[in-house]
Coordinates of C-alpha atoms in Angstrom, one line a residue:
X5 CA 20.6 218.0 117.4
X6 CA 20.1 220.8 120.1
X7 CA 22.9 219.9 122.5
X8 CA 25.1 222.9 123.4
X9 CA 28.6 221.7 124.1
X10 CA 30.9 223.1 126.8
X11 CA 34.2 221.6 125.4
X12 CA 36.0 223.2 122.5
X13 CA 36.4 219.8 120.8
X14 CA 32.7 218.9 120.6
X15 CA 31.9 222.5 119.6
X16 CA 34.3 222.3 116.6
X17 CA 33.0 218.8 115.6
X18 CA 29.4 220.1 115.6
X19 CA 30.0 223.5 114.0
X20 CA 32.3 222.2 111.2
X21 CA 30.1 219.2 110.2
X22 CA 32.3 216.4 111.6
X23 CA 29.6 214.7 113.7
X24 CA 27.3 211.9 112.6
X25 CA 26.7 210.3 116.0
X26 CA 28.0 210.0 119.5
X27 CA 27.2 207.4 122.2
X28 CA 26.8 210.1 124.9
X29 CA 27.2 213.7 124.0
X30 CA 26.9 215.0 127.6
X31 CA 29.1 212.4 129.2
X32 CA 31.9 212.9 126.6
X33 CA 31.6 216.7 126.8
X34 CA 32.0 216.6 130.6
X35 CA 34.9 214.2 130.4
X36 CA 36.7 216.5 128.0
X37 CA 36.3 219.3 130.5
X38 CA 38.4 217.4 133.1
X39 CA 41.9 217.9 131.6
X40 CA 43.9 216.3 128.7
X41 CA 42.0 213.2 127.5
X42 CA 43.3 210.7 124.9
X43 CA 41.1 209.7 121.9
X44 CA 42.0 207.4 119.1
X45 CA 41.3 206.3 115.5
X46 CA 42.5 203.0 114.0
X47 CA 43.9 202.8 110.5
X48 CA 44.4 199.4 108.9
X49 CA 47.6 199.1 106.8
X50 CA 46.1 197.8 103.6
X51 CA 48.1 200.1 101.3
X52 CA 51.3 202.1 101.4
X53 CA 49.3 205.3 101.7
X54 CA 46.0 206.5 103.0
X55 CA 43.8 208.3 100.5
X56 CA 41.5 211.4 100.7
X57 CA 38.7 209.3 102.2
X58 CA 40.7 209.1 105.5
X59 CA 41.4 212.8 105.6
X60 CA 38.2 213.6 107.6
X61 CA 39.5 211.2 110.4
X62 CA 43.0 212.7 110.3
X63 CA 41.4 216.2 110.7
X64 CA 39.4 215.0 113.7
X65 CA 42.6 213.8 115.4
X66 CA 44.2 217.2 114.5
X67 CA 41.3 219.1 116.0
X68 CA 41.4 216.9 119.1
X69 CA 45.1 218.0 119.6
X70 CA 44.4 221.6 118.7
X71 CA 41.7 221.7 121.4
X72 CA 44.1 220.5 124.1
X73 CA 43.7 216.7 124.0
X74 CA 45.9 213.7 123.1
X75 CA 45.4 212.0 119.7
X76 CA 46.4 208.4 119.3
X77 CA 46.9 207.0 115.8
X78 CA 46.5 203.3 116.1
X79 CA 48.1 201.4 113.2
X80 CA 46.4 198.0 112.6
X81 CA 49.5 195.9 112.3
X82 CA 47.5 193.1 114.0
X83 CA 44.0 193.7 112.6
X84 CA 45.2 194.1 109.0
X85 CA 46.1 190.4 109.2
X86 CA 42.4 189.7 109.5
X87 CA 40.7 192.4 107.4
X88 CA 37.7 194.5 108.3
X89 CA 34.5 193.1 106.7
X90 CA 32.4 196.2 107.3
X91 CA 30.2 196.9 104.3
X92 CA 32.5 194.9 101.9
X93 CA 31.1 192.4 99.4
X94 CA 34.2 190.1 99.6
X95 CA 37.1 189.2 101.9
X96 CA 40.2 191.4 101.7
X97 CA 43.3 189.8 100.3
X98 CA 45.6 188.8 103.1
X99 CA 49.0 190.6 103.4
X100 CA 52.3 189.2 104.7
X101 CA 53.7 190.8 107.9
X102 CA 56.5 192.4 105.7
X103 CA 53.9 194.0 103.4
X104 CA 52.0 195.3 106.5
X105 CA 55.2 196.8 108.0
X106 CA 56.0 198.5 104.7
X107 CA 52.5 199.9 104.5
X108 CA 52.7 201.3 108.1
X109 CA 56.1 203.0 107.2
X110 CA 54.4 204.7 104.3
X111 CA 51.3 205.8 106.2
X112 CA 53.4 207.1 109.1
X113 CA 54.8 209.9 106.9
X114 CA 51.4 211.5 106.4
X115 CA 50.5 211.8 110.1
X116 CA 53.7 213.7 110.8
X117 CA 52.3 216.6 108.7
X118 CA 49.1 216.8 110.8
X119 CA 50.0 215.9 114.4
X120 CA 52.7 216.9 116.8
X121 CA 54.3 213.7 118.1
X122 CA 57.6 215.2 119.5
X123 CA 57.0 218.3 121.5
X124 CA 57.0 216.5 124.9
X125 CA 53.8 218.3 125.8
X126 CA 51.1 216.4 127.8
X127 CA 48.9 216.3 124.6
X128 CA 51.7 215.1 122.2
X129 CA 50.3 212.6 119.8
X130 CA 51.1 208.9 120.1
X131 CA 51.4 206.4 117.3
X132 CA 50.9 202.8 118.3
X133 CA 50.6 199.4 116.6
X134 CA 47.9 196.9 117.8
X135 CA 50.2 194.1 116.8
X136 CA 51.9 194.9 120.2
X137 CA 49.1 193.3 122.1
X138 CA 47.3 191.2 119.4
X139 CA 50.3 189.2 118.1
X140 CA 50.9 187.4 121.4
X141 CA 47.4 186.6 122.5
X142 CA 46.8 183.1 123.8
X143 CA 43.7 181.9 121.9
X144 CA 42.1 179.9 124.7
X145 CA 42.7 182.6 127.3
X146 CA 41.3 185.2 124.9
X147 CA 38.2 183.1 124.2
X148 CA 37.6 182.6 127.9
X149 CA 38.4 186.2 129.1
X150 CA 37.1 188.2 126.1
X151 CA 35.0 186.0 123.8
X152 CA 32.5 185.3 126.5
X153 CA 31.4 188.9 126.5
X154 CA 30.2 188.8 122.9
X155 CA 26.7 187.7 121.8
X156 CA 26.7 186.2 118.4
X157 CA 23.0 187.1 118.0
X158 CA 23.9 190.7 118.6
X159 CA 26.9 190.7 116.3
X160 CA 24.7 189.3 113.5
X161 CA 22.4 192.2 113.9
X162 CA 25.0 194.9 113.1
X163 CA 24.3 196.5 109.8
X164 CA 27.9 195.8 108.4
X165 CA 27.4 192.1 109.0
X166 CA 23.7 191.9 108.2
X167 CA 24.1 193.6 104.8
X168 CA 26.7 190.9 103.8
X169 CA 24.5 188.0 105.0
X170 CA 21.3 189.5 103.4
X171 CA 23.1 189.4 100.0
X172 CA 24.0 185.7 100.8
X173 CA 27.7 186.6 100.5
X174 CA 30.1 184.5 102.5
X175 CA 31.5 185.9 105.8
X176 CA 34.5 183.9 107.0
X177 CA 35.1 183.1 110.7
X178 CA 38.4 185.1 110.3
X179 CA 36.5 188.3 109.4
X180 CA 33.8 187.7 112.0
X181 CA 36.6 187.9 114.6
X182 CA 37.6 191.4 113.4
X183 CA 35.0 193.2 115.5
X184 CA 36.1 191.3 118.6
X185 CA 39.8 192.4 118.0
X186 CA 38.8 196.0 117.4
X187 CA 36.8 196.0 120.6
X188 CA 39.8 194.6 122.4
X189 CA 41.9 197.4 121.1
X190 CA 39.7 200.0 122.8
X191 CA 39.9 198.0 126.1
X192 CA 43.8 197.8 125.8
X193 CA 44.1 201.5 125.0
X194 CA 42.0 202.4 128.0
X195 CA 44.0 200.1 130.3
X196 CA 47.4 201.3 129.0
X197 CA 46.8 205.0 128.2
X198 CA 43.5 206.0 129.8
X199 CA 42.0 206.4 126.3
X200 CA 38.3 207.4 126.7
X201 CA 37.3 208.0 123.1
X202 CA 37.2 206.0 119.8
X203 CA 36.3 207.9 116.6
X204 CA 35.7 206.7 113.1
X205 CA 33.5 206.9 110.1
X206 CA 29.8 206.0 110.6
X207 CA 30.4 202.6 109.1
X208 CA 32.4 201.8 112.2
X209 CA 29.5 202.5 114.6
X210 CA 28.9 198.8 115.4
X211 CA 32.6 198.1 116.0
X212 CA 32.9 201.2 118.3
X213 CA 29.9 200.2 120.3
X214 CA 31.3 196.7 120.8
X215 CA 34.5 198.3 122.2
X216 CA 32.6 200.5 124.6
X217 CA 30.5 197.5 125.9
X218 CA 33.6 195.3 126.3
X219 CA 35.5 198.0 128.2
X220 CA 32.6 198.5 130.6
X221 CA 32.1 194.8 131.2
X222 CA 35.7 193.9 131.8
X223 CA 37.1 196.9 133.7
X224 CA 33.9 198.9 134.4
X225 CA 35.4 202.1 132.8
X226 CA 33.2 204.8 131.1
X227 CA 34.3 205.3 127.5
X228 CA 32.8 207.0 124.5
X229 CA 32.3 206.7 120.7
X230 CA 31.9 209.4 118.1
X231 CA 31.5 209.0 114.3
X232 CA 31.8 211.2 111.3
X233 CA 29.5 211.1 108.3
X234 CA 30.5 208.9 105.4
X235 CA 31.2 211.6 102.8
X236 CA 29.9 211.7 99.3
X237 CA 30.3 214.6 96.9
X238 CA 27.1 216.6 96.0
X239 CA 26.8 214.5 92.8
X240 CA 26.7 211.3 94.9
X241 CA 30.2 210.0 94.3
X242 CA 32.2 208.5 97.2
X243 CA 34.8 211.0 98.5
X244 CA 38.4 210.0 97.7
X245 CA 37.9 208.8 94.1
X246 CA 38.8 210.8 91.0
X247 CA 38.6 210.1 87.3
X248 CA 42.1 208.5 87.5
X249 CA 41.6 206.5 90.6
X250 CA 42.3 206.9 94.4
X251 CA 43.5 210.3 95.6
X252 CA 46.5 209.2 97.7
X253 CA 48.0 211.3 100.4
X254 CA 51.7 210.2 100.0
X255 CA 53.5 212.5 97.5
X256 CA 55.3 209.5 95.9
X257 CA 51.9 208.0 95.0
X258 CA 50.2 211.2 93.9
X259 CA 52.1 214.4 93.2
X260 CA 51.3 217.6 95.2
X261 CA 50.2 219.2 91.9
X262 CA 47.7 216.4 91.2
X263 CA 46.5 216.5 94.8
X264 CA 46.0 220.3 94.5
X265 CA 44.1 219.8 91.2
X266 CA 41.7 217.3 92.9
X267 CA 40.6 220.1 95.3
X268 CA 40.6 222.8 92.6
X269 CA 38.1 220.6 90.6
X270 CA 35.7 220.4 93.6
X271 CA 32.0 220.8 92.5
X272 CA 30.6 224.3 93.3
X273 CA 28.1 222.9 95.8
X274 CA 30.8 221.2 97.9
X275 CA 33.2 224.1 98.4
X276 CA 31.8 225.6 101.6
X277 CA 31.4 222.1 103.2
X278 CA 34.9 221.0 102.3
X279 CA 36.4 224.3 103.5
X280 CA 34.9 223.6 107.0
X281 CA 36.0 219.9 107.1
X282 CA 39.4 220.0 105.4
X283 CA 40.9 223.5 106.3
X284 CA 41.2 225.5 109.5
X285 CA 39.9 228.7 108.0
X286 CA 37.4 230.5 110.4
X287 CA 33.8 229.4 109.9
X288 CA 32.5 232.7 108.7
X289 CA 35.2 232.8 106.0
X290 CA 34.3 229.2 104.9
X291 CA 30.6 230.3 104.6
X292 CA 31.5 233.5 102.7
X293 CA 33.7 231.6 100.2
X294 CA 31.2 228.8 99.9
X295 CA 28.4 231.3 99.0
X296 CA 30.3 232.8 96.1
X297 CA 28.7 232.3 92.7
X298 CA 29.6 232.4 89.0
X299 CA 33.3 232.7 88.2
X300 CA 34.1 233.9 91.7
X301 CA 33.6 230.4 93.1
X302 CA 36.8 229.5 91.2
X303 CA 38.8 231.7 93.5
X304 CA 37.2 229.9 96.5
X305 CA 38.3 226.6 95.0
X306 CA 41.9 227.9 94.7
X307 CA 41.8 228.9 98.4
X308 CA 40.5 225.4 99.2
X309 CA 43.2 223.7 97.1
X310 CA 45.9 225.9 98.7
X311 CA 44.8 225.3 102.3
X312 CA 44.4 221.6 102.0
X313 CA 47.7 221.1 100.1
X314 CA 49.6 223.3 102.5
X315 CA 48.5 221.2 105.5
X316 CA 49.6 218.0 103.8
X317 CA 52.6 218.9 101.6
X318 CA 53.6 222.4 103.0
X319 CA 52.9 226.0 101.9
X320 CA 55.7 225.9 99.2
X321 CA 54.2 222.9 97.4
X322 CA 50.7 224.6 97.5
X323 CA 52.2 227.8 96.0
X324 CA 54.1 225.9 93.3
X325 CA 50.9 224.0 92.4
X326 CA 48.9 227.2 92.1
X327 CA 51.7 228.8 90.0
X328 CA 51.8 225.8 87.7
X329 CA 48.0 225.8 87.3
X330 CA 47.8 229.5 86.5
X331 CA 50.6 229.1 84.0
X332 CA 48.9 226.1 82.3
X333 CA 45.4 227.5 82.3
X334 CA 45.8 231.2 82.0
X335 CA 48.9 231.5 79.8
X336 CA 48.7 228.1 78.1
X337 CA 52.4 227.6 79.2
X338 CA 54.1 224.6 80.6
X339 CA 54.3 224.5 84.5
X340 CA 57.2 223.3 86.5
X341 CA 55.5 220.5 88.5
X342 CA 53.1 218.9 86.1
X343 CA 53.1 215.1 86.3
X344 CA 56.1 214.2 84.1
X345 CA 56.9 211.1 82.1
X346 CA 60.7 210.8 81.4
X347 CA 61.6 208.4 78.6
X348 CA 65.1 206.9 78.1
X349 CA 66.5 206.9 74.6
X350 CA 66.1 203.1 74.7
X351 CA 62.4 203.3 75.5
X352 CA 61.9 205.9 72.7
X353 CA 63.8 203.9 70.1
X354 CA 62.8 205.0 66.6
X355 CA 59.6 206.5 68.0
X356 CA 56.6 205.9 70.3
X357 CA 52.9 206.2 69.5
X358 CA 51.1 209.2 71.1
X359 CA 48.4 206.7 72.3
X360 CA 51.1 204.9 74.3
X361 CA 52.3 208.3 75.8
X362 CA 48.8 209.2 76.8
X363 CA 48.4 205.9 78.7
X364 CA 51.9 206.0 80.2
X365 CA 51.5 209.6 81.5
X366 CA 48.3 208.6 83.3
X367 CA 45.9 210.6 81.2
X368 CA 44.1 207.4 80.1
X369 CA 43.8 203.9 81.6
X370 CA 44.1 202.0 78.3
X371 CA 45.0 202.4 74.7
X372 CA 41.3 202.0 73.8
X373 CA 40.4 204.9 76.2
X374 CA 43.2 207.0 74.7
X375 CA 42.0 206.4 71.2
X376 CA 38.4 207.3 72.2
X377 CA 39.8 210.6 73.8
X378 CA 41.4 211.5 70.5
X379 CA 38.4 210.5 68.4
X380 CA 36.1 212.7 70.7
X381 CA 38.5 215.7 70.3
X382 CA 39.4 215.6 74.0
X383 CA 43.1 215.2 73.6
X384 CA 45.7 218.0 72.8
X385 CA 49.4 218.1 72.1
X386 CA 51.1 221.3 73.2
X387 CA 47.6 222.9 73.4
X388 CA 46.8 222.0 69.8
X389 CA 43.9 219.5 69.0
X390 CA 45.3 216.0 68.6
X391 CA 43.4 214.2 65.8
X392 CA 45.7 211.4 64.6
X393 CA 45.7 208.3 66.9
X394 CA 48.5 206.9 64.7
X395 CA 50.9 209.8 65.4
X396 CA 54.5 208.7 66.3
X397 CA 56.7 210.8 68.5
X398 CA 60.4 210.6 67.8
X399 CA 63.6 212.1 69.4
X400 CA 63.2 215.2 67.2
X401 CA 59.7 215.9 68.6
X402 CA 61.1 215.5 72.2
X403 CA 64.1 217.9 71.7
X404 CA 62.1 219.9 74.3
X405 CA 59.4 218.6 76.6
X406 CA 55.9 218.2 75.1
X407 CA 52.6 218.8 76.9
X408 CA 49.7 216.3 76.6
X409 CA 46.2 217.2 77.7
X410 CA 43.1 215.3 78.4
X411 CA 40.1 217.6 78.5
X412 CA 40.7 221.1 80.0
X413 CA 42.0 220.2 83.4
X414 CA 44.4 217.2 83.1
X415 CA 47.8 217.6 81.8
X416 CA 51.2 215.9 81.7
X417 CA 54.7 216.5 80.4
X418 CA 56.7 214.1 78.4
X419 CA 60.5 214.5 78.1
X420 CA 63.6 212.7 77.0
X421 CA 65.9 211.7 79.9

């Protein structure tokens, strides 16, 4: 890709590794040179929090604002009722309107950490909900005015649909409508707010192109699409998953310490790339840190963990997480903000098995996994090897908090409340 951008936003996207594809580099670049331009990304409300897999999109919106433009976060209050079929093997479970509203309230908290919504500046961010225009659509009018612009033949050719049909997996008519509704969002945002850009992961390419075509056909406006690469770690895993499940962005679903640890445990080969994508450190510093080798790369991982955690949870949470980690790993002590399981005297009764504590503190998913951890010498109690899967912990043992460990990097406290 040899295009040399004039606009700060496209330059940042290209230099830092955010760009997979764009419908018209030059057209978008020139449009961004003509003042404050709005761009959006849609987020369906399928859970109470987004996870790390969405962080690349959130950073794109942040950079859009930092380079002088207006980010729009579009909550899918309407589209979540349908469910995006892109690259899924099955239909999403349908949520009630109340569940969707709850999820939107949870997701909203995260965006406040990354975007400025309240300054009153021309490029202040907007948070919108597509239920505003989708909930009251008249079906027959919508079919006649919007549906006629879509070719079923073309929709069947999109990779996200084709992959499902090729595997002979059912695609419901409900899901097939999703791409029409997402296209309609772009048209509405252009009409209402002058939005010229839709961004998303590269799996959204077909949906984005549909929105551009529809906007051109219905109101003859020039709009653009830009996608980011679908991130996998250097060992081929999908970004956003850890050994213990999804890496959530909301603090009540994943503690700042555990979030910090996720980044601290980054594979050496990914450090430089992740610094460019998930922090705002200058490029030359990202490259310098990413090139460190041996034990020095660990300090680069701490910088990465601190920077990413500070953006989401604040500098104090990042500093506390680092202090806890240093205490746990370097001094073998007990840190202040390790994940903590607090037992009531009733729960404890005459005693509770250490296997149960390992599961309840999140260090293993099942009793079977906890027993295997102990059998393979991967579990420790207060930094001493744990060898007895039948060990019972009573009130005497919990007169002060105990520390459980799974492997070298995962720890939890258990205390009596």
